[in-house]
Coordinates of C-alpha atoms and ligand atoms in Angstrom, one line a residue:
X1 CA 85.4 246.1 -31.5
X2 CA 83.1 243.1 -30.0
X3 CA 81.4 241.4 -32.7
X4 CA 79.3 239.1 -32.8
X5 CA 79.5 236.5 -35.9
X6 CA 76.5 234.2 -36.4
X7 CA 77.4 231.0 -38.3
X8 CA 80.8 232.5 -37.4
X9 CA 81.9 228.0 -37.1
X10 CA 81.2 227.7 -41.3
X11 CA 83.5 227.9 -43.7
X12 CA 83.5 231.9 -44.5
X13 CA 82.3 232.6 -40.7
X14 CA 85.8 230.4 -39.2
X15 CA 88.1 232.7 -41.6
X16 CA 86.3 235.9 -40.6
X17 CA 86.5 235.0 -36.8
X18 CA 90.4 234.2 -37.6
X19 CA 90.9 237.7 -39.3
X20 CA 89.1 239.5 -36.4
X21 CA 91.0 238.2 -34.4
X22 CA 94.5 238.5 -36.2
X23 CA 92.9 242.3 -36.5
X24 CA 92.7 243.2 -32.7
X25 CA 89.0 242.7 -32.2
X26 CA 86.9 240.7 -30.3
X27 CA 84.8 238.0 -31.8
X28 CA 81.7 236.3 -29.9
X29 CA 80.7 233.0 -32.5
X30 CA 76.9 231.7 -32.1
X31 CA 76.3 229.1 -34.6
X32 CA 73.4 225.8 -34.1
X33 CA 76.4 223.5 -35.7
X34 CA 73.6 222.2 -38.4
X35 CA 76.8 222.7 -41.0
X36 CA 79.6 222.5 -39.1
X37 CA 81.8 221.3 -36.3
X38 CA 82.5 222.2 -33.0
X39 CA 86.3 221.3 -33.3
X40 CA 86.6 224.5 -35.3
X41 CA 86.7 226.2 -32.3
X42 CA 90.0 224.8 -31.2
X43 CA 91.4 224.9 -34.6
X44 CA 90.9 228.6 -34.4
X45 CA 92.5 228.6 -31.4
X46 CA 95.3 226.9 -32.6
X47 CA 95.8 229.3 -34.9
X48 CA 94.9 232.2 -33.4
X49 CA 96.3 231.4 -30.2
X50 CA 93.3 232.8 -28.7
X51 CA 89.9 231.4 -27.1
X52 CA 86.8 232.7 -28.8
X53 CA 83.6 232.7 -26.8
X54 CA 81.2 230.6 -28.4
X55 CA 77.4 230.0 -27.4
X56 CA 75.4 227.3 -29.7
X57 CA 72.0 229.2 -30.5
X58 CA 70.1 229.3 -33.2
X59 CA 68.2 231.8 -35.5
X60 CA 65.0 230.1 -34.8
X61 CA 65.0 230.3 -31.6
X62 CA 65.1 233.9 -30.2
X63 CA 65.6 232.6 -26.3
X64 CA 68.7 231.1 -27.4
X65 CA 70.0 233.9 -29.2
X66 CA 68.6 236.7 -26.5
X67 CA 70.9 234.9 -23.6
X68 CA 74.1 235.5 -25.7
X69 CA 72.6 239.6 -26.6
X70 CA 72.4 239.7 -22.3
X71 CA 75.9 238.4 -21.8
X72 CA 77.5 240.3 -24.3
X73 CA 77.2 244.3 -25.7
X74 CA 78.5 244.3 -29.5
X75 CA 79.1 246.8 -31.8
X76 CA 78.5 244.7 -34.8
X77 CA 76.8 241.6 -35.8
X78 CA 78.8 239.8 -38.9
X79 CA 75.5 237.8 -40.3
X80 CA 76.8 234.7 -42.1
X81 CA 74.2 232.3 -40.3
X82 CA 72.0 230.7 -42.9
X83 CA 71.0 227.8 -45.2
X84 CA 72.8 227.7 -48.6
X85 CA 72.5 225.4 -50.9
X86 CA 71.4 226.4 -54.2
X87 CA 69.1 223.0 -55.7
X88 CA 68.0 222.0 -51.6
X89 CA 66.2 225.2 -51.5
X90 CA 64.2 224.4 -54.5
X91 CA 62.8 221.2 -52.9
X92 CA 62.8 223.1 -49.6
X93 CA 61.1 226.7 -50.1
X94 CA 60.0 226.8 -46.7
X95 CA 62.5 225.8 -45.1
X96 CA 64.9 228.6 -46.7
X97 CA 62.4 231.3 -46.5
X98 CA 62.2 230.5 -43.0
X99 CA 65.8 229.3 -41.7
X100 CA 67.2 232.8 -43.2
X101 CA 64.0 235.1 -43.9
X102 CA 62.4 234.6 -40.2
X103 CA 65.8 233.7 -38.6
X104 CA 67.4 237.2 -39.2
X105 CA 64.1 238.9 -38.4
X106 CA 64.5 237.4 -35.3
X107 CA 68.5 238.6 -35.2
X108 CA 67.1 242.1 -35.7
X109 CA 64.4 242.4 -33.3
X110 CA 67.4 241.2 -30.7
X111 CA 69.9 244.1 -32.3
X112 CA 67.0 246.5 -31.9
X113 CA 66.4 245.6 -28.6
X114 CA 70.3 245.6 -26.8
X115 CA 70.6 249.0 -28.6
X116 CA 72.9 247.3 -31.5
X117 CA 73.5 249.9 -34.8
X118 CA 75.6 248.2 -37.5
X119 CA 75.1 244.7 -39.4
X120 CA 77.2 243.2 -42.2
X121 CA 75.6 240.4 -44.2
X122 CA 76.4 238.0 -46.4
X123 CA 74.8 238.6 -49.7
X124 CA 75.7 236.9 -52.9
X125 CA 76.4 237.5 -56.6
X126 CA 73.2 235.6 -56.8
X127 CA 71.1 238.5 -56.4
X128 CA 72.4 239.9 -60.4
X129 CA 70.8 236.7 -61.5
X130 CA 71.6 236.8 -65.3
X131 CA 74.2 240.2 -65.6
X132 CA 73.7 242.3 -68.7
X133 CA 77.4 241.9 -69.0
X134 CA 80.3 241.8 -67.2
X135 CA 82.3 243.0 -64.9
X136 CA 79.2 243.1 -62.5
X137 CA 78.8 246.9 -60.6
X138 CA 76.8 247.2 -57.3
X139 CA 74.3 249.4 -59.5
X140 CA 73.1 246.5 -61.6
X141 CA 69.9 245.3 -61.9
X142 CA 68.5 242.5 -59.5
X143 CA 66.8 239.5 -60.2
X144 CA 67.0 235.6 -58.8
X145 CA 66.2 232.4 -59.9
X146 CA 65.7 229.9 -56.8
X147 CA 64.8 230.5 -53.8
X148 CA 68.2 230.6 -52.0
X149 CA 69.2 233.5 -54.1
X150 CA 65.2 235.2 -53.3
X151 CA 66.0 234.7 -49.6
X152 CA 69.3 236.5 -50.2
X153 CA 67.7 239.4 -52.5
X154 CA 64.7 239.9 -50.0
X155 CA 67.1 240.4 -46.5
X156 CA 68.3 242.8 -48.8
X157 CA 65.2 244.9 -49.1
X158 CA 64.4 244.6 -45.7
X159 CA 67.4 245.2 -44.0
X160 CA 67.5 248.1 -46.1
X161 CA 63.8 249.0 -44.9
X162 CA 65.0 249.0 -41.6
X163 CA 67.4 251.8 -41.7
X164 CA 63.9 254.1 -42.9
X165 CA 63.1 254.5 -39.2
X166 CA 66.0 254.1 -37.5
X167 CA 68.6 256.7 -38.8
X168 CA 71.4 255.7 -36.6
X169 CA 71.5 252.1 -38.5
X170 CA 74.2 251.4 -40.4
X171 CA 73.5 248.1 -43.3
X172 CA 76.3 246.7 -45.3
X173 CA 75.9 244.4 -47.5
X174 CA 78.5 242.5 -48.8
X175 CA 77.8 240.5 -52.1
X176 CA 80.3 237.6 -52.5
X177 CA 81.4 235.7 -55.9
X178 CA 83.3 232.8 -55.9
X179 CA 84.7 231.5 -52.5
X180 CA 87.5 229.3 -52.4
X181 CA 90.9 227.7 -50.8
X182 CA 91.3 227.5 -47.0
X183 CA 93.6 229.0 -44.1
X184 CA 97.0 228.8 -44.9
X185 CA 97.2 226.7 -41.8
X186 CA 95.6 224.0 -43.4
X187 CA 93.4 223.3 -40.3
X188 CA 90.1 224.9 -41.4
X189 CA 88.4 225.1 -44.8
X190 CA 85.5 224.3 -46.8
X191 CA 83.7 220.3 -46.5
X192 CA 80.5 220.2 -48.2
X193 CA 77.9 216.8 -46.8
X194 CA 77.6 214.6 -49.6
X195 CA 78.4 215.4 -53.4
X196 CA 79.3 218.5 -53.8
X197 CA 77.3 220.5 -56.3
X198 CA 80.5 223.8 -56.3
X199 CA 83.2 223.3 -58.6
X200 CA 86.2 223.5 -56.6
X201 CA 85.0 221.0 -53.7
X202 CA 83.8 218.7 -56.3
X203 CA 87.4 218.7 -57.8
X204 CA 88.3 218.1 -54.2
X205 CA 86.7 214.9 -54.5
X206 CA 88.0 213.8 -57.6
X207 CA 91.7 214.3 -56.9
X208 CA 91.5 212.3 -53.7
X209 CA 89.8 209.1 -55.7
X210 CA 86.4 209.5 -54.3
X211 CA 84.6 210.7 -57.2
X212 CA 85.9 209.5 -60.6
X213 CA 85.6 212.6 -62.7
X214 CA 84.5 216.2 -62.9
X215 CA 81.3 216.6 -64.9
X216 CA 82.1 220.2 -66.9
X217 CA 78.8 221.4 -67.7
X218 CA 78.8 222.8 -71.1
X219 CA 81.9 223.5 -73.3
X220 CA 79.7 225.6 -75.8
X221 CA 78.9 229.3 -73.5
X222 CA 79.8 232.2 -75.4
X223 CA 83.3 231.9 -73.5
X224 CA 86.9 231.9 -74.5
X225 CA 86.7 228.0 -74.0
X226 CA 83.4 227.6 -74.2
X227 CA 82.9 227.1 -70.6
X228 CA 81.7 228.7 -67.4
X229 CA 83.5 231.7 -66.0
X230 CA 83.1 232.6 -62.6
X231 CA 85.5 235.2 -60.3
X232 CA 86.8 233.0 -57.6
X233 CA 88.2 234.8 -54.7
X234 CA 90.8 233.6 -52.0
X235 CA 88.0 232.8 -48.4
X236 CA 91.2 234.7 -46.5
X237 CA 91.0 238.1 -49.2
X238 CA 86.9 237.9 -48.5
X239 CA 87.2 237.6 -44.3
X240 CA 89.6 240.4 -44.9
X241 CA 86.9 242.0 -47.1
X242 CA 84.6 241.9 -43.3
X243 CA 87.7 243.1 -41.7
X244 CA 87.7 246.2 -44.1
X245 CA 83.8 246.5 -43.9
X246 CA 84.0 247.0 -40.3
X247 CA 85.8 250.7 -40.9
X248 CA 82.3 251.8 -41.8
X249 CA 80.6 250.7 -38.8
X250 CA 79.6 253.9 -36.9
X251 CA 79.8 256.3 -39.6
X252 CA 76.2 257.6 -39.8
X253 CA 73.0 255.2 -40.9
X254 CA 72.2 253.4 -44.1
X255 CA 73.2 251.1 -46.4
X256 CA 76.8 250.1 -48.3
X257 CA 77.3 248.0 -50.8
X258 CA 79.9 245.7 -51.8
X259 CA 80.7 243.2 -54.7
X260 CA 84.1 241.2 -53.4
X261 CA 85.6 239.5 -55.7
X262 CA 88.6 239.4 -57.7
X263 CA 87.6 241.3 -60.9
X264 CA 89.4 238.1 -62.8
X265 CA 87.2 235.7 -64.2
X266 CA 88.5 231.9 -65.0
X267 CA 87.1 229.0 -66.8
X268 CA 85.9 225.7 -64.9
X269 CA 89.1 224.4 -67.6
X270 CA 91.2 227.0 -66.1
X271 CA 90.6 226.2 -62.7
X272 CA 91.5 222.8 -63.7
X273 CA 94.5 223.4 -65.2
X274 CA 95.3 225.7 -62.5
X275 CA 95.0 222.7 -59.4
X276 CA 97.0 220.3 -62.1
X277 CA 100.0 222.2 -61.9
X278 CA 99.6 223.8 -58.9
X279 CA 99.7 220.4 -57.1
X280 CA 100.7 217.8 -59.6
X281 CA 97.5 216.0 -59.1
X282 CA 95.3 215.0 -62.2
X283 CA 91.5 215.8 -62.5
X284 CA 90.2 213.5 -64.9
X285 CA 87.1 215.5 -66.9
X286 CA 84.1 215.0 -69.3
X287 CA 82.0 217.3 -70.9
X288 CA 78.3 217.1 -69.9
X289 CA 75.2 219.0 -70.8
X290 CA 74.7 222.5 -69.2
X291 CA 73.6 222.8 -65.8
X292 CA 70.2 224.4 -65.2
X293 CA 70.0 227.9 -64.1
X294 CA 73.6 228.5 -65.0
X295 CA 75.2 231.6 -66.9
X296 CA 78.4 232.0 -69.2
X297 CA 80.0 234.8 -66.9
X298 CA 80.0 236.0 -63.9
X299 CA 82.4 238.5 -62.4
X300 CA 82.7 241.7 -60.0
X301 CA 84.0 245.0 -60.5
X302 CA 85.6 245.5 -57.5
X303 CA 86.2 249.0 -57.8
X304 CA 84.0 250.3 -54.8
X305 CA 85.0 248.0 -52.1
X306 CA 88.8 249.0 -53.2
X307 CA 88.0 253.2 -53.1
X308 CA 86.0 253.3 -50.2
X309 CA 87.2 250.1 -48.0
X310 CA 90.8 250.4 -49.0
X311 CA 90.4 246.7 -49.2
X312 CA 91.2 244.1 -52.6
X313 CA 91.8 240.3 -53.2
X314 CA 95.4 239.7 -53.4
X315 CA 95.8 236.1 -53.1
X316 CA 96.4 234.5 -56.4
X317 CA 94.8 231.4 -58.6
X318 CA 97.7 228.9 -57.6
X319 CA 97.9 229.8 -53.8
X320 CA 93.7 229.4 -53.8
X321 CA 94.6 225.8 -55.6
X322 CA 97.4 224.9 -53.2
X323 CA 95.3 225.7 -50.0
X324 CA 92.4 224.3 -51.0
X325 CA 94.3 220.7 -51.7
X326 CA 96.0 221.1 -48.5
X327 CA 92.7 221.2 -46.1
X328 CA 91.2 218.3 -48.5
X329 CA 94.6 216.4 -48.1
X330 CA 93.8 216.7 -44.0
X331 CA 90.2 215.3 -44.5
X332 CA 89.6 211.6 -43.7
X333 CA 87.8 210.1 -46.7
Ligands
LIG401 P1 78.4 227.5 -44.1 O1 77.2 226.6 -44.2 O2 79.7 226.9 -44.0 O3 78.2 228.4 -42.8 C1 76.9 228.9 -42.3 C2 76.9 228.6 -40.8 O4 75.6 229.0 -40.3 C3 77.0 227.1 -40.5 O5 78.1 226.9 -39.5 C4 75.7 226.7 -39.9 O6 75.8 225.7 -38.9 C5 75.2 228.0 -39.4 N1 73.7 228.1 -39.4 C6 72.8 227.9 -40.4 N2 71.6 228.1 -39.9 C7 71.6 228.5 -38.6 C8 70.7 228.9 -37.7 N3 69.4 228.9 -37.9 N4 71.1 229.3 -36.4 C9 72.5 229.3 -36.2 N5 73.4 228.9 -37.0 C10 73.0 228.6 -38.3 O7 78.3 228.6 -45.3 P2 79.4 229.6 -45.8 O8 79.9 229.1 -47.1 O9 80.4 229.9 -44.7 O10 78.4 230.9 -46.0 C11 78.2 231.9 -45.1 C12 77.2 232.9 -45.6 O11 77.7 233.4 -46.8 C13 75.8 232.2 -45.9 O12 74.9 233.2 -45.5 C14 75.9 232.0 -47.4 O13 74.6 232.1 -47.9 C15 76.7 233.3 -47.8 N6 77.3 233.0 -49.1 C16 78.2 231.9 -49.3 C17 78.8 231.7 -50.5 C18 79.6 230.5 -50.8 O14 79.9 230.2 -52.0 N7 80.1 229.8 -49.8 C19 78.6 232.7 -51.6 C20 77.8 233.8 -51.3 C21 77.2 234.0 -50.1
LIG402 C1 77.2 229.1 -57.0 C2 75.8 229.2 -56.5 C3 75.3 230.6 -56.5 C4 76.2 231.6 -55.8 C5 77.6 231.4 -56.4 C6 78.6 232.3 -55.7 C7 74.9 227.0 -57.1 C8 74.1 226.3 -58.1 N1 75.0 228.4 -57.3 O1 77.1 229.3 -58.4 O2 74.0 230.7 -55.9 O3 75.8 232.9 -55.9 O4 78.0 230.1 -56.3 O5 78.9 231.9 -54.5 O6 75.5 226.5 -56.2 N2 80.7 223.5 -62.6 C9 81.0 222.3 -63.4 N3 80.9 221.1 -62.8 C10 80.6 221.0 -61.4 C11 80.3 222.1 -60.7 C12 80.3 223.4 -61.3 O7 81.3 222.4 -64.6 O8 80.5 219.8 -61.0 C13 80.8 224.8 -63.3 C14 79.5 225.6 -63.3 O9 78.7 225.3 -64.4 C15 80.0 227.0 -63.2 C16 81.3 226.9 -62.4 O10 81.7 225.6 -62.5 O11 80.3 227.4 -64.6 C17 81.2 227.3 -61.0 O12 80.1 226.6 -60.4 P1 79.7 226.7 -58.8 O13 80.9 226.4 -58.0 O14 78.5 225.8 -58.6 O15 79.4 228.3 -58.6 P2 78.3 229.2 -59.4 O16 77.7 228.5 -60.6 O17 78.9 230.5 -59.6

């Protein structure tokens, strides 16, 4: 299939575009490079061993985007293009609400337009805001708590909304957990501007000496250590998780839903236990005060995407450790 993967130069986006490729398909990137790099494109290459046609447009401006609809006819548009970070988007409501709310509107007039019928989107587990318990089902209640996870939740409703009218438009949303580790190729991955506020890229930081220690914030959640537990998933098992998605694409309108994630929840001392061993590198650690906004637990029940996508997460918690060090080995400091 041709498909056309907005933001498709990020850190998810890169992975999905390698998988695609790896997967027979034809992936068309358009990204504005606001939070990544245009060398991605030959590391894809490199390890692909194929070009990928990229055009550098950008949400907010529909001429942009309407050149690359005009040169190309897809049969899906992967929708990772958007703004993501949790704490900015409380200083910067607008911002959000407009970079992702009115940037996809704009995506979707263009899809309705060139005669386009099947989206995937990246949704978040930030849209169960506090679970009633855990593992987390698609049927859950919804709720957020910053306006990252609002802009997430409201896309939601409305590309749902959309398939009202237009029967023949198929909506999948795909609700991520924990992303983490890198290609195996060690030539893409994850590298946050500034100081990283996710755990794993903030132990990045520490194990290569440019932070001094991990803040672990709180040891006293109702947890089997007492701190956070979150279901980090392999970024390589969640492009796969697109890959899988894409089987529903023509099968009749409406909306699918999809938690991918492990189903395994580990501690933030777990996971640094885990990169210790895994590659002999020490994470020095102090306990600080609870983070705002956060929760004890947090983890999927995968058992829908796995029944009706055929798809699971099979990489494990010491190759996710290994391939994350070995992209943040490759990074100049
Ligand atoms: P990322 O920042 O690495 O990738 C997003 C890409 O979109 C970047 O390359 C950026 O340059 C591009 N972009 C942003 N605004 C754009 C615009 N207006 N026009 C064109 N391109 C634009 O983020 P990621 O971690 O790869 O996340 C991808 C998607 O998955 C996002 O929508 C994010 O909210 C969602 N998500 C991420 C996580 C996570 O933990 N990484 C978890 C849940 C959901
Ligand atoms: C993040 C996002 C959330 C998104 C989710 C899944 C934030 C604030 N929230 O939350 O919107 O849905 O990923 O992609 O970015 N931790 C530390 N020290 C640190 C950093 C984190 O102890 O320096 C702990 C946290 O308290 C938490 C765990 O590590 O228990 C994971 O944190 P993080 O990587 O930020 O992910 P989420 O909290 O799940």
């Amino acid at each position: 299939m041709k498909i056309l993967v907005t933001g498709g130069l990020g850190f998810i986006g890169s992975h999905t575009v390698v998988e695609l490729i790896r997967a027979g398909h034809e992936p068309v990137i358009f990204d504005n490079l606001y939070n990544s790099k245009i060398e991605t494109l030959d590391k894809i290459k490199k390890i692909t061993g194929s070009d990928v046609k990229f055009y550098k447009a950008d949400l907010l401006d529909p001429d942009s985007m309407e050149t690359v609809f005009k040169e190309n006819k897809f049969d899906a548009v992967i929708h990772f293009a958007g703004l993501k970070a949790v704490g900015e988007s409380v200083q910067l409501p607008l911002r959000y609400y407009e970079n992702n709310i009115s940037g996809t509107i704009n995506l979707c007039k263009l899809m309705e337009k060139y005669g386009c019928k099947n989206i995937i989107f990246s949704s978040s587990a930030t849209v169960y805001g506090a679970p009633k318990s855990v593992p987390i089902r698609e049927d859950f209640p919804l709720s957020t708590t910053n306006p990252y996870g609002t802009t997430k939740l409201f896309l939601e409703r409305i590309l749902t909304d959309l398939t009202v009218p237009d029967k023949d438009l198929k909506v999948i949303l795909l609700r991520y957990f924990n992303p983490i580790g890198a290609d195996e190729s060690g030539l893409i991955g994850e590298e946050p501007n500034g100081i990283p506020n996710n755990l794993m890229p903030y132990i990045m930081q520490v194990a290569r000496g440019i932070l001094p220690e991990l803040g672990v914030f709180g040891n006293d959640y109702d947890t089997p250590d007492g701190t956070g537990v979150r279901d980090y998933i392999h970024v390589t098992d969640l492009a796969l998780g697109h890959v899988a998605a894409l089987k529903r694409v023509n099968t009749g309108g409406g909306v699918d839903i999809y938690n991918l994630g492990t189903g395994t929840g580990y501690s933030v001392l777990d996971i640094v236990k885990a990169f210790e061993k895994a590659n002999g590198v020490k994470v020095p650690y102090a306990i600080k005060p609870r983070r705002a906004g956060d929760i004890a637990m947090c983890y999927a029940d995968p058992t829908k995407a796995k029944e009706e996508l055929g798809w699971e997460a099979k990489k494990d918690l010491e190759t996710m450790c290994k391939d994350s060090w070995r992209y943040a080995q490759s990074l100049t400091k």
